[in-house]
Coordinates of C-alpha atoms in Angstrom, one line a residue:
M1 CA 100.2 149.7 60.1
K2 CA 99.8 146.5 58.2
K3 CA 96.6 145.8 60.2
I4 CA 95.2 149.2 59.4
L5 CA 96.1 148.8 55.7
A6 CA 94.4 145.4 55.7
L7 CA 91.3 146.8 57.3
L8 CA 91.2 149.7 54.8
L9 CA 91.5 147.2 51.9
L10 CA 88.7 145.0 53.4
V11 CA 86.4 148.1 53.8
A12 CA 87.2 149.1 50.2
A13 CA 86.5 145.6 48.9
A14 CA 83.2 145.5 50.8
S15 CA 82.2 148.9 49.4
C16 CA 83.0 147.8 45.9
S17 CA 81.0 144.6 46.4
K18 CA 78.1 146.6 47.7
A19 CA 78.3 149.1 44.8
K20 CA 78.4 146.3 42.3
N21 CA 75.4 144.5 43.9
D22 CA 73.4 147.8 44.1
S23 CA 74.2 148.5 40.5
N24 CA 72.6 145.2 39.4
E25 CA 69.5 145.6 41.6
I26 CA 65.9 146.0 40.5
R27 CA 63.9 148.2 42.9
L28 CA 60.1 148.2 42.7
S29 CA 57.2 149.6 44.8
L30 CA 54.2 147.7 46.1
A31 CA 50.9 149.6 46.5
S32 CA 49.9 147.9 49.8
E33 CA 51.1 145.6 52.5
I34 CA 52.0 142.1 51.3
P35 CA 49.0 139.9 52.4
T36 CA 50.8 136.5 52.1
I37 CA 53.7 134.8 50.4
D38 CA 51.9 131.4 50.4
P39 CA 51.5 130.4 46.7
A40 CA 48.3 128.6 47.7
G41 CA 46.7 131.8 49.1
C42 CA 48.2 134.5 46.8
Y43 CA 45.7 135.9 44.3
D44 CA 46.3 139.6 43.9
T45 CA 48.6 142.1 42.1
V46 CA 50.6 142.8 45.3
C47 CA 51.6 139.4 46.4
G48 CA 51.7 138.0 42.9
P49 CA 55.0 139.6 41.8
V50 CA 56.5 138.8 45.2
V51 CA 55.5 135.1 45.2
T52 CA 56.7 134.4 41.6
N53 CA 60.2 135.6 42.5
G54 CA 60.6 132.6 44.7
Y55 CA 58.1 130.0 43.4
E56 CA 57.6 128.5 40.0
T57 CA 54.8 126.7 38.1
L58 CA 54.5 123.8 35.7
F59 CA 53.9 126.2 32.9
E60 CA 54.4 129.9 32.3
Y61 CA 53.4 132.5 29.7
E62 CA 55.7 133.3 26.8
Y63 CA 57.2 136.7 27.9
L64 CA 57.6 138.1 24.4
K65 CA 54.5 136.9 22.7
R66 CA 50.9 138.2 22.4
P67 CA 48.2 136.9 22.3
Y68 CA 49.3 134.9 25.3
Q69 CA 50.8 131.5 24.9
L70 CA 52.1 129.0 27.4
R71 CA 55.4 127.3 27.5
P72 CA 56.9 124.6 29.9
L73 CA 58.6 125.9 33.0
I74 CA 59.0 123.1 35.6
A75 CA 57.3 120.8 33.1
E76 CA 59.7 119.2 30.6
D77 CA 57.3 119.7 27.7
M78 CA 53.7 120.5 27.0
P79 CA 51.4 117.8 28.3
V80 CA 50.1 114.7 26.5
I81 CA 46.3 114.9 26.3
E82 CA 44.4 111.6 26.0
D83 CA 41.0 110.0 26.7
S84 CA 39.1 112.8 25.0
G85 CA 40.7 115.4 27.1
R86 CA 40.2 113.7 30.4
K87 CA 43.8 112.3 30.9
V88 CA 46.7 114.8 31.2
T89 CA 50.2 113.5 31.4
I90 CA 53.0 115.9 32.4
K91 CA 56.7 115.1 32.5
L92 CA 58.8 117.2 34.9
K93 CA 62.3 118.5 34.4
K94 CA 64.9 116.8 36.5
D95 CA 67.5 118.3 38.8
I96 CA 65.4 121.4 39.8
A97 CA 66.7 122.4 43.2
Y98 CA 64.8 124.0 46.1
H99 CA 66.2 127.0 47.8
P100 CA 68.3 126.0 50.8
Q101 CA 66.2 125.3 54.0
T102 CA 67.4 123.8 57.3
F103 CA 64.4 121.4 57.2
L104 CA 65.2 120.1 53.6
P105 CA 68.0 117.8 52.5
A106 CA 70.7 119.8 50.8
D107 CA 70.1 118.0 47.5
R108 CA 66.3 118.2 47.6
K109 CA 64.9 118.4 44.0
V110 CA 61.4 118.8 42.7
T111 CA 59.3 115.7 42.2
S112 CA 55.9 114.9 40.9
Y113 CA 54.9 114.1 44.5
D114 CA 55.5 117.8 45.4
I115 CA 52.9 118.9 42.8
V116 CA 50.4 116.5 44.3
T117 CA 51.1 118.1 47.7
A118 CA 50.3 121.5 46.2
F119 CA 47.0 120.2 44.9
K120 CA 46.2 118.7 48.3
R121 CA 46.9 122.1 49.9
Q122 CA 44.4 123.7 47.6
A123 CA 41.8 121.2 48.5
F124 CA 42.6 121.1 52.3
V125 CA 40.1 123.4 53.9
P126 CA 42.4 125.0 56.5
T127 CA 44.7 126.3 53.7
Q128 CA 41.9 128.4 52.4
G129 CA 43.4 128.0 48.9
K130 CA 42.5 130.8 46.6
G131 CA 42.6 128.4 43.6
W132 CA 40.1 125.8 44.8
W133 CA 37.5 127.1 42.5
L134 CA 39.6 126.1 39.5
F135 CA 39.8 122.5 40.5
E136 CA 36.6 121.8 42.3
K137 CA 34.5 119.1 40.6
R138 CA 37.1 118.8 37.9
I139 CA 39.7 116.3 39.1
Q140 CA 38.6 112.8 39.9
G141 CA 38.6 112.1 43.6
L142 CA 39.6 115.6 44.7
D143 CA 36.3 116.7 46.1
A144 CA 35.9 113.3 47.9
W145 CA 39.4 113.7 49.4
R146 CA 38.5 117.2 50.6
G147 CA 35.4 115.9 52.4
L148 CA 37.4 112.9 53.8
V149 CA 40.4 114.7 55.3
K150 CA 38.5 117.8 56.4
N151 CA 40.9 119.7 58.9
D152 CA 43.0 116.7 59.7
L153 CA 46.7 117.1 58.7
E154 CA 47.5 113.4 59.4
A155 CA 44.7 112.4 57.0
F156 CA 46.2 115.0 54.6
Y157 CA 49.4 113.0 54.5
K158 CA 48.0 109.5 54.5
N159 CA 45.2 109.7 51.9
P160 CA 45.9 109.7 48.2
I161 CA 43.8 111.4 45.5
S162 CA 42.6 109.0 42.9
G163 CA 42.8 111.5 40.0
L164 CA 46.4 112.5 40.7
E165 CA 48.8 109.7 39.8
T166 CA 52.6 109.7 40.1
P167 CA 54.0 106.6 38.3
D168 CA 57.5 107.9 39.0
A169 CA 59.2 110.9 40.6
H170 CA 59.0 113.0 37.4
T171 CA 55.7 112.0 35.9
L172 CA 52.3 113.4 36.9
I173 CA 49.0 112.1 35.5
I174 CA 45.9 114.2 36.1
R175 CA 42.5 112.5 35.5
L176 CA 39.7 114.9 34.9
T177 CA 36.0 114.4 35.4
Q178 CA 35.4 116.1 32.0
P179 CA 37.5 117.9 29.4
F180 CA 39.0 121.1 30.8
P181 CA 41.4 122.8 28.4
Q182 CA 41.8 125.8 30.7
L183 CA 43.6 123.5 33.2
M184 CA 46.8 124.6 31.5
Y185 CA 46.2 128.2 32.5
S186 CA 45.5 127.0 36.0
L187 CA 48.9 125.2 36.1
A188 CA 50.6 128.5 35.2
M189 CA 49.2 130.0 38.4
S190 CA 51.1 129.8 41.7
F191 CA 48.4 127.6 43.3
T192 CA 50.1 124.4 42.2
S193 CA 53.7 125.5 42.7
P194 CA 55.6 122.4 44.0
I195 CA 55.7 122.1 47.8
P196 CA 57.7 119.3 49.6
E197 CA 55.6 117.4 52.1
E198 CA 58.4 117.6 54.6
A199 CA 58.0 121.4 54.4
V200 CA 54.3 121.1 55.2
R201 CA 55.1 119.0 58.2
H202 CA 57.8 121.3 59.5
L203 CA 55.8 124.5 59.0
N204 CA 52.5 122.9 60.0
N205 CA 51.1 124.0 56.6
D206 CA 51.8 127.7 57.4
F207 CA 53.6 129.2 54.4
G208 CA 52.5 132.8 55.0
R209 CA 56.0 134.0 56.0
V210 CA 58.4 131.4 54.6
M211 CA 59.2 130.6 51.0
V212 CA 60.1 127.0 50.0
G213 CA 60.5 127.5 46.3
T214 CA 62.7 126.9 43.3
G215 CA 62.4 130.3 41.6
P216 CA 65.2 132.6 40.3
F217 CA 65.4 134.6 43.5
V218 CA 65.8 133.6 47.2
L219 CA 63.9 135.5 49.8
K220 CA 66.5 137.2 52.1
D221 CA 64.4 139.7 54.1
F222 CA 60.7 139.9 54.5
N223 CA 58.4 142.2 56.4
P224 CA 54.9 142.2 55.1
T225 CA 54.3 145.9 56.0
Q226 CA 57.6 147.1 54.6
Q227 CA 59.5 145.0 52.0
A228 CA 60.5 141.8 50.4
I229 CA 64.2 141.5 49.4
F230 CA 65.5 138.8 47.1
E231 CA 68.9 137.7 45.9
R232 CA 69.8 135.6 42.8
F233 CA 69.5 131.8 43.4
A234 CA 72.9 130.5 42.4
D235 CA 71.5 127.0 41.5
Y236 CA 68.7 128.3 39.3
K237 CA 68.5 126.5 36.0
T238 CA 64.8 126.1 35.2
S239 CA 64.5 128.6 32.4
T240 CA 66.5 130.8 30.0
Y241 CA 65.7 134.1 28.2
P242 CA 63.3 133.6 25.3
T243 CA 64.7 133.0 21.8
Q244 CA 61.5 134.1 20.0
G245 CA 59.1 137.0 20.2
D246 CA 56.3 138.7 18.4
R247 CA 56.7 141.8 16.1
F248 CA 56.7 144.2 19.1
A249 CA 59.5 142.3 20.8
N250 CA 61.6 142.2 17.6
E251 CA 61.0 145.9 16.8
Q252 CA 62.0 146.9 20.4
G253 CA 65.2 144.8 20.3
M254 CA 64.1 142.6 23.1
L255 CA 65.9 139.5 21.9
A256 CA 69.4 140.6 22.5
D257 CA 69.7 138.3 25.5
A258 CA 68.1 135.3 23.7
G259 CA 69.2 132.0 25.3
K260 CA 71.0 133.6 28.3
R261 CA 70.8 132.0 31.7
L262 CA 68.3 133.7 34.0
P263 CA 68.0 135.8 36.1
L264 CA 69.9 138.8 34.7
V265 CA 70.1 140.8 37.9
D266 CA 71.5 139.9 41.3
K267 CA 69.0 141.5 43.6
V268 CA 65.3 142.5 43.7
S269 CA 64.0 144.9 46.3
M270 CA 60.2 145.3 46.6
I271 CA 59.3 148.1 48.9
V272 CA 55.8 148.9 50.3
M273 CA 54.8 152.4 49.2
K274 CA 51.1 152.9 49.9
E275 CA 50.9 156.4 48.5
Q276 CA 51.4 157.0 44.8
Q277 CA 53.1 160.3 45.6
T278 CA 55.8 158.3 47.5
S279 CA 56.3 156.0 44.5
W280 CA 56.4 159.0 42.1
L281 CA 59.0 160.9 44.1
N282 CA 61.2 157.8 44.5
F283 CA 60.9 157.1 40.7
M284 CA 61.8 160.7 39.8
S285 CA 64.8 160.6 42.1
G286 CA 66.0 157.3 40.4
K287 CA 65.3 155.1 43.4
L288 CA 62.8 152.9 41.5
E289 CA 63.2 151.2 38.2
L290 CA 59.5 150.9 37.2
L291 CA 56.3 152.8 38.0
T292 CA 52.7 152.3 36.9
I293 CA 51.2 155.7 37.1
T294 CA 47.6 156.3 38.2
K295 CA 45.2 158.8 36.7
D296 CA 46.2 161.5 39.3
Y297 CA 49.7 161.5 37.9
Y298 CA 48.9 161.5 34.2
Q299 CA 49.4 165.3 33.9
A300 CA 52.7 165.1 35.8
A301 CA 54.0 162.6 33.2
L302 CA 52.1 163.2 30.0
G303 CA 51.5 166.2 27.7
P304 CA 48.1 166.9 26.0
D305 CA 49.2 164.7 23.2
G306 CA 49.5 161.7 25.5
K307 CA 53.3 161.6 25.1
L308 CA 56.0 161.9 27.8
L309 CA 56.9 165.3 29.0
K310 CA 60.3 166.7 27.9
E311 CA 61.5 166.7 31.5
L312 CA 61.1 162.9 31.6
V313 CA 62.4 162.3 28.1
D314 CA 65.6 164.2 29.1
K315 CA 65.9 161.9 32.1
K316 CA 65.9 158.9 29.7
V317 CA 62.6 157.7 31.1
Q318 CA 60.7 155.4 28.8
M319 CA 57.0 154.6 28.7
Q320 CA 54.8 151.7 27.6
V321 CA 51.1 152.0 27.1
A322 CA 49.9 148.4 27.6
P323 CA 46.5 146.8 27.3
T324 CA 45.3 144.8 30.3
L325 CA 42.8 142.0 30.7
I326 CA 40.4 144.3 32.6
Y327 CA 37.5 145.8 30.7
W328 CA 34.2 147.5 31.3
W329 CA 30.6 147.8 30.0
L330 CA 27.1 148.8 30.9
A331 CA 24.9 145.9 31.9
F332 CA 21.2 145.2 32.0
N333 CA 19.1 142.9 34.2
M334 CA 17.4 140.8 31.5
K335 CA 14.7 139.8 34.0
D336 CA 13.8 143.5 34.6
P337 CA 10.3 144.3 33.1
V338 CA 11.5 147.7 31.8
V339 CA 15.1 147.3 30.4
G340 CA 15.3 143.5 30.2
K341 CA 12.2 142.9 28.2
N342 CA 12.6 145.8 25.7
L343 CA 15.4 145.3 23.1
L344 CA 14.7 148.6 21.4
L345 CA 15.1 150.4 24.7
R346 CA 18.5 148.8 25.2
Q347 CA 19.5 149.7 21.7
A348 CA 18.5 153.3 22.4
I349 CA 20.6 153.4 25.5
A350 CA 23.6 151.9 23.6
H351 CA 23.4 154.8 21.1
A352 CA 22.8 157.4 23.8
V353 CA 26.1 157.0 25.8
D354 CA 29.1 158.9 24.4
T355 CA 31.8 156.3 25.0
E356 CA 34.6 158.5 23.8
K357 CA 33.7 161.2 26.2
F358 CA 33.3 158.6 29.0
I359 CA 36.9 157.4 28.3
K360 CA 38.3 160.9 28.2
L361 CA 36.6 161.9 31.4
F362 CA 37.2 158.9 33.5
T363 CA 40.4 157.4 32.2
T364 CA 42.1 160.5 30.8
N365 CA 42.1 158.7 27.5
A366 CA 44.0 155.8 29.0
G367 CA 41.2 153.4 28.1
Q368 CA 41.0 151.8 24.7
R369 CA 37.5 151.9 23.2
A370 CA 36.0 148.4 23.1
N371 CA 35.2 146.8 19.8
S372 CA 34.2 143.4 21.0
I373 CA 33.0 141.4 24.0
Y374 CA 36.5 139.8 24.0
P375 CA 39.5 141.9 25.0
P376 CA 42.9 142.0 23.3
G377 CA 45.3 139.3 24.5
V378 CA 42.6 136.6 24.4
P379 CA 43.1 134.1 21.5
G380 CA 40.3 134.6 19.1
Y381 CA 40.0 138.4 19.7
N382 CA 39.5 140.2 16.4
P383 CA 41.0 143.7 16.2
S384 CA 38.8 144.4 13.2
A385 CA 35.5 143.5 14.9
E386 CA 32.9 146.2 15.2
L387 CA 30.0 146.7 17.6
P388 CA 26.5 147.2 16.2
Y389 CA 26.1 150.6 18.0
K390 CA 27.8 153.9 18.3
Y391 CA 27.1 157.3 19.9
D392 CA 24.2 158.8 17.8
L393 CA 21.6 160.9 19.6
E394 CA 19.2 161.0 16.7
K395 CA 19.4 157.3 16.3
A396 CA 18.9 156.9 20.0
K397 CA 15.8 159.0 20.0
E398 CA 14.4 157.1 17.1
L399 CA 14.9 153.8 18.8
L400 CA 13.4 155.1 22.0
A401 CA 10.3 156.1 20.1
K402 CA 10.1 152.6 18.5
A403 CA 10.5 151.2 22.0
G404 CA 7.2 152.8 23.0
F405 CA 8.6 155.9 24.8
P406 CA 8.8 158.8 22.3
G407 CA 10.8 161.5 24.0
G408 CA 10.7 159.4 27.1
K409 CA 7.0 159.8 27.6
G410 CA 5.4 157.2 29.7
M411 CA 8.6 155.6 30.6
P412 CA 9.3 154.5 34.2
E413 CA 12.4 155.9 35.9
I414 CA 15.3 153.5 35.7
T415 CA 18.2 153.2 38.2
F416 CA 21.8 153.2 37.3
D417 CA 24.1 151.5 39.9
V418 CA 27.9 151.9 40.3
R419 CA 30.2 149.6 42.2
G420 CA 31.6 152.1 44.7
N421 CA 30.9 155.3 46.6
S422 CA 33.9 157.4 45.8
S423 CA 33.8 160.7 44.0
L424 CA 34.8 159.0 40.8
H425 CA 31.9 156.5 41.1
R426 CA 29.5 159.4 41.8
Q427 CA 30.8 161.2 38.7
I428 CA 30.4 158.1 36.5
S429 CA 26.8 157.6 37.7
E430 CA 25.9 161.2 37.1
F431 CA 27.4 161.1 33.6
V432 CA 25.5 158.1 32.5
V433 CA 22.2 159.4 33.9
Q434 CA 22.8 162.8 32.1
E435 CA 23.4 160.9 28.8
L436 CA 20.1 159.1 29.2
N437 CA 18.3 162.3 30.2
K438 CA 19.4 163.9 26.8
I439 CA 17.1 161.6 24.9
G440 CA 14.3 161.8 27.5
I441 CA 15.0 158.7 29.5
P442 CA 14.2 159.3 33.2
A443 CA 17.0 157.9 35.3
K444 CA 18.6 158.2 38.7
P445 CA 22.1 157.3 40.0
S446 CA 22.6 154.8 42.9
M447 CA 25.8 154.5 44.9
N448 CA 27.0 151.3 46.6
S449 CA 30.0 150.1 48.6
F450 CA 31.6 147.4 46.6
P451 CA 30.5 144.6 48.9
V452 CA 26.9 145.9 48.9
F453 CA 27.1 146.1 45.1
L454 CA 28.2 142.5 44.8
E455 CA 25.5 141.3 47.2
R456 CA 22.8 143.2 45.4
S457 CA 24.1 141.8 42.1
R458 CA 23.9 138.2 43.4
R459 CA 20.4 138.8 44.6
G460 CA 19.3 140.2 41.1
E461 CA 18.4 143.6 42.6
L462 CA 20.3 145.7 40.0
Q463 CA 18.5 147.1 37.0
F464 CA 21.2 148.8 35.0
W465 CA 24.8 149.2 36.1
H466 CA 28.5 149.7 35.4
G467 CA 29.8 146.2 34.8
G468 CA 33.3 144.9 34.4
W469 CA 35.6 141.9 34.6
V470 CA 39.2 141.0 35.4
L471 CA 40.2 137.9 33.5
D472 CA 41.7 135.0 35.5
Y473 CA 43.4 133.6 32.4
P474 CA 43.4 134.6 28.7
D475 CA 40.7 132.3 27.4
A476 CA 37.2 133.1 26.1
E477 CA 35.6 130.6 28.5
N478 CA 36.6 132.9 31.4
I479 CA 34.5 135.7 29.8
L480 CA 31.6 133.7 28.3
Q481 CA 30.8 132.1 31.7
L482 CA 29.3 135.5 32.5
L483 CA 26.7 135.0 29.8
A484 CA 25.8 131.3 30.3
S485 CA 22.3 130.7 31.7
A486 CA 23.7 127.8 33.9
N487 CA 25.6 130.5 35.8
F488 CA 22.7 132.6 37.1
P489 CA 23.5 134.0 40.6
P490 CA 25.1 133.0 42.9
G491 CA 27.1 132.2 39.7
P492 CA 28.7 135.0 37.7
N493 CA 25.9 135.7 35.2
N494 CA 24.4 138.6 37.1
T495 CA 22.5 139.9 34.0
Y496 CA 20.3 136.7 34.0
Y497 CA 20.9 136.6 30.2
A498 CA 19.6 133.4 28.6
N499 CA 20.0 132.4 25.0
K500 CA 19.9 128.7 24.0
K501 CA 22.2 129.2 21.1
V502 CA 24.7 131.0 23.3
D503 CA 24.5 128.2 25.9
A504 CA 25.2 125.6 23.2
L505 CA 28.1 127.4 21.7
F506 CA 29.6 128.1 25.2
E507 CA 29.5 124.4 26.0
K508 CA 31.5 123.7 22.9
I509 CA 33.9 126.6 23.3
R510 CA 34.8 125.8 26.9
V511 CA 36.1 122.3 26.0
S512 CA 37.7 123.3 22.7
E513 CA 41.4 124.0 22.0
D514 CA 42.4 127.3 20.5
G515 CA 42.1 127.3 16.7
P516 CA 40.0 128.3 13.7
E517 CA 37.0 126.2 14.7
K518 CA 36.9 127.6 18.2
F519 CA 37.4 131.2 17.0
K520 CA 34.5 130.8 14.5
M521 CA 32.2 129.7 17.4
M522 CA 33.4 132.7 19.4
E523 CA 32.4 134.9 16.5
D524 CA 29.0 133.3 16.2
L525 CA 28.3 133.6 19.9
E526 CA 29.3 137.3 19.9
A527 CA 26.9 137.9 17.1
E528 CA 24.1 136.5 19.3
V529 CA 25.1 138.6 22.3
N530 CA 25.3 141.8 20.2
R531 CA 21.9 141.1 18.8
D532 CA 20.4 140.6 22.3
L533 CA 22.4 143.4 24.0
P534 CA 22.8 142.4 27.6
W535 CA 26.0 144.5 27.6
V536 CA 26.9 147.8 26.1
M537 CA 30.7 147.7 25.7
L538 CA 32.7 150.6 27.0
Y539 CA 36.5 150.2 27.0
Y540 CA 39.5 148.0 27.7
S541 CA 41.7 149.3 30.5
R542 CA 45.3 150.2 29.6
N543 CA 48.2 151.0 31.9
Y544 CA 50.9 153.6 31.5
I545 CA 54.1 152.2 32.8
L546 CA 57.3 154.3 33.2
S547 CA 60.8 152.7 33.2
Q548 CA 64.2 154.2 33.8
G549 CA 66.5 154.3 30.8
R550 CA 68.9 151.9 32.4
V551 CA 66.3 149.1 32.4
S552 CA 66.1 146.8 29.4
N553 CA 64.0 143.8 28.4
F554 CA 60.9 145.2 30.2
R555 CA 57.5 144.3 28.7
Y556 CA 54.4 145.0 30.8
S557 CA 51.8 142.4 31.4
D558 CA 49.1 142.1 34.0
M559 CA 49.1 138.3 33.4
I560 CA 52.9 137.7 33.7
F561 CA 54.0 138.2 37.3
N562 CA 57.5 136.6 37.0
S563 CA 59.0 139.2 34.8
T564 CA 61.8 140.3 37.1
K565 CA 64.0 137.4 36.0
Y566 CA 64.1 138.8 32.4
L567 CA 65.0 142.4 33.3
K568 CA 68.5 143.7 32.9
I569 CA 69.9 146.9 34.3
S570 CA 72.9 149.0 33.3
E571 CA 75.3 150.8 35.7
R572 CA 73.6 153.4 37.7
P573 CA 74.9 157.0 37.4

């Protein structure tokens, strides 16, 4: 009888423990299989949130501030910049522990040598580092090291990199070939998360299925086609909850946990759900904490006024409408003899396209009409800026006549290309063509698969197309590189736009720190671009994100992947 009673008590205790753990668990869905958990090779929105649960970076974005700002994470403080921006000294926090691994000493802590190993992995060809483009030709000796070691792991271990110095275990000096202020954003990406050399040796440089990190959560179960399950790292001490935030954060009461030790939940379950319907049903049944809804589910969640339906409000569901760093425009090939050489024609097209209707039809009003070549979230973006064109058919017809084609007479047919061949892309192409037809411009749509679109773009074969960009980091340089004449294809300037004043301003902007001087240069450059009109701006993408009422501290960002450590959850019903 005593044994039976003891067994019952044990079962009851286990059940209570499980219930407690489940009640402090964040459950999220992933839209596709997890391609990798190697921080050197992860560069998408599926693996990003997975990787940052277990790995950390030198710097991270302030969770509660916009525009985006950086703060130290593994670094002890912000770096010391010397030698006209070419010498960057970073001190590391001490006593940052790695997650337990059989091949690591029990007391293994992060050192500056581990950061160098991460840089080496980016440069080492077999790693196929997704962040190599950020460091290529920018760090002294790194390209030479890459050429020297080639595919040889023994050479990887033996050969140092002249531009990466480690005077002690907690100091890293990076020597650059030229000033590169955007380096700080690069160091907030997982590409340079610290990696012990002994882990590289033990795993033969294969981190695609094993995490050797310092992050707030330890990977407990991983199946790339099904799930990634994490539990709180008991020895985590790298960061605490922010003590400051912007106006939105204060208004939403997001500083209640200021200064608290992170993470605030015990478990994170990330489940692969390829179909939006599966994610939707799981969210509606309370089995997911968060859900970014796609266009197909706007009507299921939102009323005609864009607000949550009463059914969801009654369930205590909350919604955030958040800007992203993805935005869209219409682009011209500036070498094209028809559209590229006729400014008045480009102006006519800019006035002929009904942007508001475009946003309503193709984003269900989720898009935010663009007012600048810079998107919100980038330092220097001006919310009061105005574009020098708007939808005005009469003005468009007048400009078309001044361009030499009254009513479209004598004008050659132009081709409008889209970057896909889905029904949505077909509808977009037909819409733009019909808008031009209204003022007499003869035009035809052209569909492409995305790889074909990119290849034709690189070859300069596009005339007029649906352009767009996803920012790698929130800095004007990442946008303006698309307009610099030094970056003609195979570089990113696929419009072949060239303006000497724009080039000169770009060279100054890309090596300037954020501040009034840089922002004035950004404004001057934008004025030149708006005058020349290689782009007709459309909209900034926004996401609609639903959260359960039991979730607090949630703030959406498509730039901050390590947000799970800040989330808190109340008891489940």
